[in-house]
Short mmCIF file of C-alpha atoms and ligand atoms in Angstrom, two decimals:
data_model
loop_
_atom_site.label_atom_id
_atom_site.label_comp_id
_atom_site.label_asym_id
_atom_site.label_seq_id
_atom_site.Cartn_x
_atom_site.Cartn_y
_atom_site.Cartn_z
CA MET A 1 -4.84 -20.11 25.57
CA LYS A 2 -7.37 -21.37 23.40
CA THR A 3 -6.52 -25.12 22.54
CA SER A 4 -8.97 -25.43 19.65
CA LEU A 5 -6.51 -23.76 17.35
CA LYS A 6 -4.58 -26.90 16.41
CA ASP A 7 -8.05 -28.82 15.71
CA LYS A 8 -9.12 -26.31 13.51
CA LYS A 9 -8.76 -26.67 9.49
CA ALA A 10 -6.89 -23.72 8.04
CA GLU A 11 -9.63 -22.56 6.49
CA ASP A 12 -11.90 -22.21 9.30
CA LEU A 13 -9.48 -19.85 11.70
CA ILE A 14 -11.06 -16.82 12.39
CA ILE A 15 -8.52 -13.94 12.48
CA LEU A 16 -8.87 -10.36 13.37
CA GLY A 17 -6.68 -7.92 11.72
CA ILE A 18 -5.73 -4.42 13.09
CA GLU A 19 -3.83 -1.62 11.16
CA SER A 20 -2.56 1.32 12.62
CA SER A 21 0.46 2.08 11.00
CA CYS A 22 -0.12 5.58 9.82
CA ASP A 23 -3.53 7.60 9.36
CA ASP A 24 -5.89 4.90 8.75
CA THR A 25 -7.34 3.11 12.04
CA SER A 26 -8.54 -0.16 10.31
CA ALA A 27 -9.93 -3.64 11.49
CA ALA A 28 -11.01 -6.86 9.28
CA VAL A 29 -12.15 -10.43 10.06
CA PHE A 30 -11.25 -13.15 8.12
CA ARG A 31 -12.13 -16.78 8.06
CA GLY A 32 -9.25 -18.52 6.45
CA LYS A 33 -8.15 -16.38 3.26
CA LYS A 34 -12.05 -15.13 3.06
CA LEU A 35 -12.84 -11.79 4.19
CA LEU A 36 -15.79 -11.33 6.47
CA SER A 37 -15.50 -7.59 7.23
CA ASN A 38 -13.21 -4.82 6.58
CA VAL A 39 -13.64 -1.35 8.27
CA THR A 40 -11.66 1.77 8.15
CA ALA A 41 -11.83 5.16 9.64
CA SER A 42 -9.55 7.66 7.59
CA GLN A 43 -8.21 10.70 9.69
CA LYS A 44 -9.53 13.86 7.93
CA VAL A 45 -7.44 16.04 10.76
CA HIS A 46 -4.28 16.08 8.62
CA LYS A 47 -5.73 17.94 5.51
CA ALA A 48 -5.33 21.06 6.98
CA TYR A 49 -1.62 20.54 7.48
CA GLY A 50 -0.81 19.34 4.09
CA GLY A 51 0.62 16.03 5.50
CA VAL A 52 0.04 13.50 8.59
CA VAL A 53 0.95 14.93 11.86
CA PRO A 54 2.19 12.15 13.90
CA GLU A 55 0.73 13.10 17.39
CA LEU A 56 -2.74 14.05 15.78
CA ALA A 57 -2.79 10.53 14.13
CA SER A 58 -2.06 8.97 17.32
CA ARG A 59 -4.97 10.53 18.86
CA ALA A 60 -7.53 9.86 16.42
CA HIS A 61 -6.62 6.10 16.36
CA GLU A 62 -7.20 6.11 20.22
CA GLU A 63 -10.48 7.49 19.50
CA ASN A 64 -11.16 5.23 16.40
CA ILE A 65 -9.87 1.92 17.57
CA VAL A 66 -12.56 0.62 19.75
CA PRO A 67 -15.45 1.41 17.53
CA VAL A 68 -13.71 0.36 14.41
CA VAL A 69 -13.09 -3.16 15.61
CA ASN A 70 -16.59 -3.83 17.39
CA GLU A 71 -17.80 -2.59 14.02
CA ALA A 72 -15.67 -5.22 12.41
CA ILE A 73 -16.94 -7.98 14.68
CA VAL A 74 -20.53 -6.91 14.03
CA GLN A 75 -20.29 -6.74 10.11
CA ALA A 76 -18.42 -10.29 10.35
CA GLY A 77 -21.56 -11.80 11.96
CA ILE A 78 -19.17 -13.28 14.99
CA GLU A 79 -18.66 -12.63 18.42
CA PHE A 80 -15.35 -11.86 20.07
CA SER A 81 -15.25 -15.52 21.75
CA ASP A 82 -15.13 -16.76 17.88
CA LEU A 83 -11.61 -15.38 17.30
CA ASP A 84 -8.85 -17.66 17.10
CA ALA A 85 -6.11 -15.08 16.67
CA ILE A 86 -5.45 -11.46 16.23
CA ALA A 87 -2.73 -10.01 13.65
CA PHE A 88 -1.58 -6.38 14.11
CA THR A 89 0.89 -4.14 11.98
CA ARG A 90 4.04 -4.38 13.84
CA GLY A 91 5.99 -1.79 11.47
CA PRO A 92 7.17 -0.19 9.48
CA GLY A 93 5.29 3.23 10.51
CA LEU A 94 4.74 5.91 12.88
CA VAL A 95 5.67 4.65 16.38
CA GLY A 96 2.82 6.55 18.36
CA SER A 97 0.09 5.45 15.74
CA LEU A 98 1.64 1.48 15.88
CA LEU A 99 1.35 1.42 19.82
CA ILE A 100 -2.31 2.10 19.60
CA GLY A 101 -2.79 -0.88 17.37
CA ILE A 102 -0.26 -3.13 18.98
CA ASN A 103 -1.40 -2.29 22.71
CA TYR A 104 -5.28 -3.21 21.73
CA ALA A 105 -4.08 -6.19 19.88
CA LYS A 106 -2.29 -7.19 23.16
CA GLY A 107 -5.11 -6.46 25.47
CA LEU A 108 -7.39 -8.21 23.50
CA SER A 109 -5.18 -11.24 23.63
CA LEU A 110 -4.98 -11.38 26.99
CA ALA A 111 -8.60 -10.90 27.59
CA LEU A 112 -9.24 -13.63 25.18
CA GLY A 113 -6.38 -16.32 25.74
CA ILE A 114 -5.70 -16.30 21.98
CA PRO A 115 -2.38 -15.86 20.09
CA LEU A 116 -1.07 -12.69 18.52
CA VAL A 117 0.70 -12.35 15.30
CA ASP A 118 2.72 -9.78 13.76
CA VAL A 119 2.59 -8.32 10.39
CA ASN A 120 5.09 -6.40 8.38
CA HIS A 121 3.11 -3.64 6.59
CA LEU A 122 4.91 -3.83 3.38
CA ASN A 123 4.56 -7.66 3.23
CA ALA A 124 0.99 -7.09 4.09
CA HIS A 125 0.57 -4.67 1.12
CA VAL A 126 2.13 -7.34 -1.39
CA LEU A 127 -0.13 -10.15 0.13
CA ALA A 128 -3.21 -8.09 -0.33
CA ASN A 129 -3.07 -9.75 -3.69
CA PHE A 130 -4.49 -12.89 -1.94
CA ILE A 131 -7.42 -11.48 -0.18
CA GLU A 132 -10.90 -13.60 -1.40
CA ASP A 133 -14.14 -11.55 -0.70
CA GLU A 134 -17.59 -12.60 -1.54
CA GLU A 135 -17.95 -10.11 -4.67
CA GLU A 136 -16.12 -11.86 -7.29
CA SER A 137 -13.78 -14.62 -8.15
CA HIS A 138 -10.42 -14.11 -7.17
CA GLN A 139 -7.17 -15.38 -8.96
CA ALA A 140 -3.77 -14.95 -6.80
CA PRO A 141 -0.63 -15.00 -8.30
CA GLU A 142 1.56 -18.04 -7.98
CA PHE A 143 5.02 -18.25 -6.39
CA PRO A 144 7.56 -16.69 -7.35
CA PHE A 145 6.22 -13.41 -8.76
CA LEU A 146 7.45 -9.73 -9.08
CA CYS A 147 5.60 -7.07 -7.26
CA LEU A 148 5.87 -3.50 -7.44
CA LEU A 149 5.00 -2.14 -4.44
CA VAL A 150 4.34 2.04 -4.77
CA SER A 151 2.71 3.87 -1.73
CA GLY A 152 3.36 7.20 0.27
CA GLY A 153 6.62 5.92 1.74
CA ASN A 154 7.95 3.38 -0.61
CA SER A 155 8.46 2.47 -4.11
CA GLN A 156 10.12 -1.27 -4.51
CA ILE A 157 10.38 -3.98 -6.75
CA ILE A 158 10.19 -7.27 -4.58
CA LEU A 159 10.83 -10.83 -5.51
CA VAL A 160 8.00 -12.60 -3.77
CA HIS A 161 9.66 -16.41 -3.37
CA SER A 162 6.77 -17.37 -0.93
CA ASP A 163 4.27 -15.66 1.53
CA GLN A 164 7.14 -15.84 4.31
CA GLU A 165 10.15 -14.85 1.83
CA MET A 166 10.30 -11.48 0.02
CA GLU A 167 13.30 -10.06 -1.42
CA ILE A 168 13.46 -6.29 -2.30
CA ILE A 169 15.50 -6.36 -5.55
CA GLY A 170 15.24 -2.68 -5.98
CA GLN A 171 13.84 0.46 -4.03
CA THR A 172 13.77 4.37 -3.99
CA ILE A 173 17.01 5.97 -3.10
CA ASP A 174 15.05 9.10 -2.20
CA ASP A 175 11.28 10.07 -2.45
CA ALA A 176 8.54 7.32 -2.93
CA ALA A 177 6.21 7.46 -5.83
CA GLY A 178 3.51 8.81 -3.78
CA GLU A 179 5.36 11.49 -2.26
CA ALA A 180 6.20 12.68 -5.54
CA PHE A 181 2.62 13.11 -6.50
CA ASP A 182 1.75 14.47 -3.07
CA LYS A 183 4.87 17.21 -2.98
CA CYS A 184 3.91 18.44 -6.37
CA ALA A 185 0.38 18.32 -5.62
CA LYS A 186 0.99 20.56 -2.64
CA VAL A 187 3.03 23.23 -4.59
CA MET A 188 0.24 23.57 -7.19
CA GLY A 189 -2.29 23.93 -3.93
CA LEU A 190 -4.08 20.70 -4.66
CA GLY A 191 -4.29 19.66 -1.02
CA TYR A 192 -3.29 16.42 0.51
CA PRO A 193 -3.22 13.77 -0.34
CA GLY A 194 -2.35 14.92 -3.76
CA GLY A 195 -2.09 11.61 -5.55
CA PRO A 196 -5.80 11.22 -6.30
CA VAL A 197 -6.46 14.83 -7.31
CA VAL A 198 -3.46 14.75 -9.53
CA ASN A 199 -4.85 11.58 -11.09
CA ARG A 200 -8.60 13.15 -11.63
CA LEU A 201 -7.07 16.32 -13.22
CA ALA A 202 -4.66 13.98 -15.54
CA ASN A 203 -7.48 12.39 -17.04
CA GLU A 204 -8.38 16.00 -18.48
CA GLY A 205 -4.64 16.72 -19.82
CA ASN A 206 -2.32 16.38 -22.19
CA PRO A 207 0.68 13.91 -21.03
CA GLU A 208 3.14 15.28 -23.69
CA ALA A 209 2.33 18.92 -22.88
CA PHE A 210 5.44 18.79 -20.58
CA ALA A 211 8.77 17.19 -20.41
CA PHE A 212 9.86 16.47 -16.78
CA ALA A 213 13.24 14.68 -15.83
CA ARG A 214 13.61 11.14 -15.68
CA PRO A 215 16.37 9.75 -13.45
CA ASN A 216 19.37 7.75 -14.19
CA VAL A 217 20.06 5.42 -11.21
CA ALA A 218 21.60 1.82 -11.35
CA ASP A 219 20.43 -1.42 -10.92
CA TYR A 220 16.26 -1.74 -10.42
CA ASN A 221 16.51 1.35 -7.99
CA TYR A 222 14.19 4.51 -8.11
CA SER A 223 14.75 8.08 -7.76
CA PHE A 224 11.76 10.71 -7.76
CA SER A 225 13.78 13.71 -6.37
CA GLY A 226 15.07 15.02 -9.79
CA LEU A 227 11.67 14.97 -11.25
CA LYS A 228 10.14 16.68 -8.22
CA THR A 229 12.86 19.37 -8.66
CA SER A 230 12.46 19.50 -12.49
CA PHE A 231 8.82 20.11 -11.65
CA LEU A 232 9.45 22.91 -9.46
CA TYR A 233 11.70 24.48 -11.92
CA THR A 234 9.03 24.53 -14.65
CA LEU A 235 6.59 26.19 -12.30
CA ARG A 236 8.95 28.73 -11.12
CA ASP A 237 9.93 29.88 -14.95
CA HIS A 238 6.45 30.07 -16.11
CA LEU A 239 5.21 31.59 -13.25
CA LYS A 240 7.46 34.59 -13.63
CA GLU A 241 5.92 35.08 -17.17
CA ASN A 242 2.39 34.25 -15.93
CA PRO A 243 1.05 34.35 -12.55
CA GLN A 244 -1.95 32.21 -13.67
CA PHE A 245 0.13 29.46 -15.22
CA ILE A 246 -0.70 26.69 -12.57
CA GLU A 247 -4.29 27.64 -12.78
CA GLU A 248 -4.50 27.70 -16.93
CA ASN A 249 -2.34 24.42 -17.31
CA LYS A 250 -2.85 22.15 -14.25
CA GLU A 251 -4.70 19.36 -16.20
CA ASP A 252 -1.61 19.25 -18.32
CA LEU A 253 0.87 19.50 -15.85
CA CYS A 254 -0.69 16.61 -13.64
CA ALA A 255 -1.11 14.76 -16.96
CA SER A 256 2.86 15.13 -17.77
CA LEU A 257 3.72 14.53 -14.01
CA GLN A 258 1.53 11.24 -13.83
CA LYS A 259 3.36 10.11 -17.40
CA ALA A 260 6.58 10.84 -15.96
CA VAL A 261 6.00 8.77 -12.59
CA ILE A 262 4.70 5.83 -14.66
CA ASP A 263 7.50 5.83 -17.11
CA ILE A 264 10.17 5.75 -14.58
CA LEU A 265 8.08 2.93 -12.28
CA MET A 266 7.87 0.59 -15.67
CA LYS A 267 11.08 1.40 -16.95
CA LYS A 268 12.73 -0.46 -14.00
CA LEU A 269 10.08 -3.11 -13.76
CA LEU A 270 10.54 -4.18 -17.41
CA LYS A 271 14.15 -4.30 -16.94
CA ALA A 272 13.70 -6.81 -13.68
CA ILE A 273 11.31 -8.81 -15.84
CA LYS A 274 13.46 -9.19 -18.41
CA ASP A 275 16.49 -9.95 -16.42
CA LEU A 276 14.78 -12.60 -14.04
CA GLY A 277 12.51 -14.17 -16.72
CA ILE A 278 9.45 -13.72 -14.77
CA LYS A 279 6.18 -12.67 -16.09
CA ARG A 280 3.94 -12.89 -12.88
CA ILE A 281 3.50 -9.43 -12.10
CA ALA A 282 1.51 -7.99 -9.20
CA LEU A 283 0.84 -4.33 -8.17
CA ALA A 284 0.43 -3.11 -4.50
CA GLY A 285 0.28 -0.05 -2.20
CA GLY A 286 -1.66 3.41 -2.36
CA VAL A 287 -0.37 4.48 -5.79
CA SER A 288 -1.70 1.45 -7.38
CA ALA A 289 -5.53 3.04 -7.53
CA ASN A 290 -3.72 5.37 -10.33
CA THR A 291 -5.68 4.73 -13.32
CA GLY A 292 -2.77 5.48 -15.30
CA LEU A 293 -0.52 2.91 -14.10
CA ARG A 294 -3.21 0.15 -13.96
CA GLN A 295 -3.71 1.14 -17.68
CA ALA A 296 0.03 1.08 -18.18
CA PHE A 297 -0.16 -2.68 -16.34
CA GLU A 298 -2.86 -3.58 -18.75
CA ASP A 299 -1.00 -2.32 -21.81
CA TYR A 300 2.23 -4.17 -20.89
CA GLN A 301 0.08 -7.28 -20.16
CA ARG A 302 -1.01 -7.38 -23.70
CA ARG A 303 2.05 -6.23 -25.35
CA TYR A 304 4.60 -8.57 -23.30
CA LYS A 305 2.23 -11.36 -22.58
CA TRP A 306 2.33 -10.63 -18.66
CA ASP A 307 -0.02 -12.53 -16.19
CA ILE A 308 -1.02 -9.19 -14.16
CA PHE A 309 -2.43 -9.08 -10.43
CA ILE A 310 -3.82 -5.67 -9.14
CA PRO A 311 -5.98 -5.80 -6.01
CA LYS A 312 -9.25 -4.21 -5.64
CA PHE A 313 -9.23 -0.28 -4.88
CA ALA A 314 -10.18 -1.01 -1.37
CA TYR A 315 -7.24 -3.31 -0.51
CA THR A 316 -4.44 -1.02 -1.99
CA THR A 317 -4.40 1.99 0.21
CA ASP A 318 -3.98 0.92 4.11
CA ASN A 319 -6.54 -1.31 5.41
CA ALA A 320 -6.52 -4.19 7.87
CA ALA A 321 -7.56 -6.95 5.32
CA MET A 322 -4.23 -7.22 4.05
CA VAL A 323 -2.95 -7.55 7.69
CA ALA A 324 -5.17 -10.16 8.54
CA VAL A 325 -4.70 -12.62 5.37
CA THR A 326 -0.84 -11.69 6.12
CA GLY A 327 -1.40 -12.77 9.62
CA TYR A 328 -3.19 -16.11 8.29
CA PHE A 329 -0.16 -16.86 6.48
CA ASN A 330 2.17 -15.86 9.37
CA LEU A 331 -0.11 -18.04 11.82
CA LEU A 332 -0.06 -21.40 9.51
CA ALA A 333 3.97 -20.65 9.27
CA GLY A 334 3.52 -20.94 13.30
CA LYS A 335 4.84 -17.38 13.79
CA PHE A 336 3.23 -16.35 16.88
CA ILE A 337 4.55 -13.24 19.04
CA GLU A 338 4.89 -12.69 22.78
CA LEU A 339 3.19 -10.12 24.54
CA ASP A 340 6.55 -8.07 25.00
CA ALA A 341 6.69 -7.15 21.14
CA ILE A 342 7.36 -3.73 20.39
CA PRO A 343 6.87 -1.70 17.22
CA PHE A 344 9.62 -1.15 14.36
CA THR A 345 9.33 2.00 12.48
CA LYS A 346 11.64 1.50 9.78
CA ILE A 347 12.00 -0.81 6.71
CA LYS A 348 12.90 -4.57 7.17
CA THR A 349 13.14 -6.60 4.56
CA LYS A 350 11.81 -10.06 5.74
O1 LIG B 1 -0.37 2.82 0.89
P1 LIG B 1 -0.88 3.94 1.18
O2 LIG B 1 -2.28 4.13 1.32
O3 LIG B 1 -0.07 4.62 2.42
C1 LIG B 1 1.19 5.22 2.68
O4 LIG B 1 2.32 4.94 2.10
O5 LIG B 1 1.11 6.01 3.54
O6 LIG B 1 -0.28 5.35 -0.04
C2 LIG B 1 -0.67 6.63 0.33
C3 LIG B 1 -0.17 7.16 -1.16
C4 LIG B 1 -0.16 8.84 -1.00
O7 LIG B 1 1.07 9.36 -1.45
C5 LIG B 1 -1.42 9.04 -2.15
O8 LIG B 1 -1.36 10.31 -2.76
C6 LIG B 1 -0.93 8.04 -2.98
O9 LIG B 1 -0.95 6.73 -2.43
N1 LIG B 1 -2.35 7.87 -3.88
C7 LIG B 1 -2.44 8.09 -5.40
C8 LIG B 1 -3.75 7.55 -5.52
N2 LIG B 1 -4.14 7.42 -4.61
C9 LIG B 1 -3.41 7.33 -3.63
N3 LIG B 1 -1.25 8.42 -6.14
C10 LIG B 1 -1.46 8.60 -7.42
N4 LIG B 1 -3.09 8.30 -7.83
C11 LIG B 1 -4.04 7.86 -7.28
N5 LIG B 1 -5.12 7.58 -7.61
#
């Protein structure tokens, strides 16, 4: 094991992050909290199936992991021997996908004699707000803050006490926000993933054209299945009268769908903010790329005097930069992991 770790200042630690939880193979190198490189290979193979096919995802990770890590090392301008630790996503995610990243990380840790640090993928989305890169000055939120985490698999409101303590105070009881976008896009024949296409078409449409159902669930929890059903029924009823209905109305359908998702997300977030009296609000996860949601955050910032924190687009979808920065925090907290670590596939709250 490298003995130099203890002698090094935190800001000089060089960490490799590896992300392989779903369909993106990604590697990033950090010096302290400063990003040196972030390389991602996104898998196109799933498009034809309208969703991620786990076995195909594992095979693509297997092909991508070595070139992606090599490229991250080259772009960072370092040698493998400069690394002080390796952080990897341990879960939640697809087990076959996770295993590729985990086993690569273990092999490299053994070969280089450096420590391994495991990372919870959801915590990493939240801590993406702490990535510092070369391009612009960065302001990270002070603790505690609230984070709206919205992705393809999760919709949560998280009370972030510290980089090591995150409390999920609300979450979806059925579908996630990204899933609602993807499934509604699929029935309109817009391809996969549908979120970005819905977003693009929504910019051309009228958000008031259709009124889709808003759920009524307790506390700070979310539900998107009623919205999805209401969307499906609207299509079904109109298609009976007009087979061209989707084609003729797709912009308005997307704009109204996007407005419904944003209204649902913001209503509960606003409730949490009022109840807890915390006005530092961060956004995280793939759906935070949505321009309507970003706009809503900015409008609420002005109206309610929030301090808002939104990561750069590249750090919102799955990426290793967020894994490496989370690994940095875990490393400082002394959270190393042994070589017998196995992946976890379901949500852990801590
Ligand atoms: O965090 P993420 O990359 O990974 C998973 O959770 O898998 O999130 C992916 C999700 C997908 O559902 C995708 O449709 C959605 O984020 N998404 C968007 C946008 N960009 C990505 N949803 C709405 N608008 C966008 N611009």
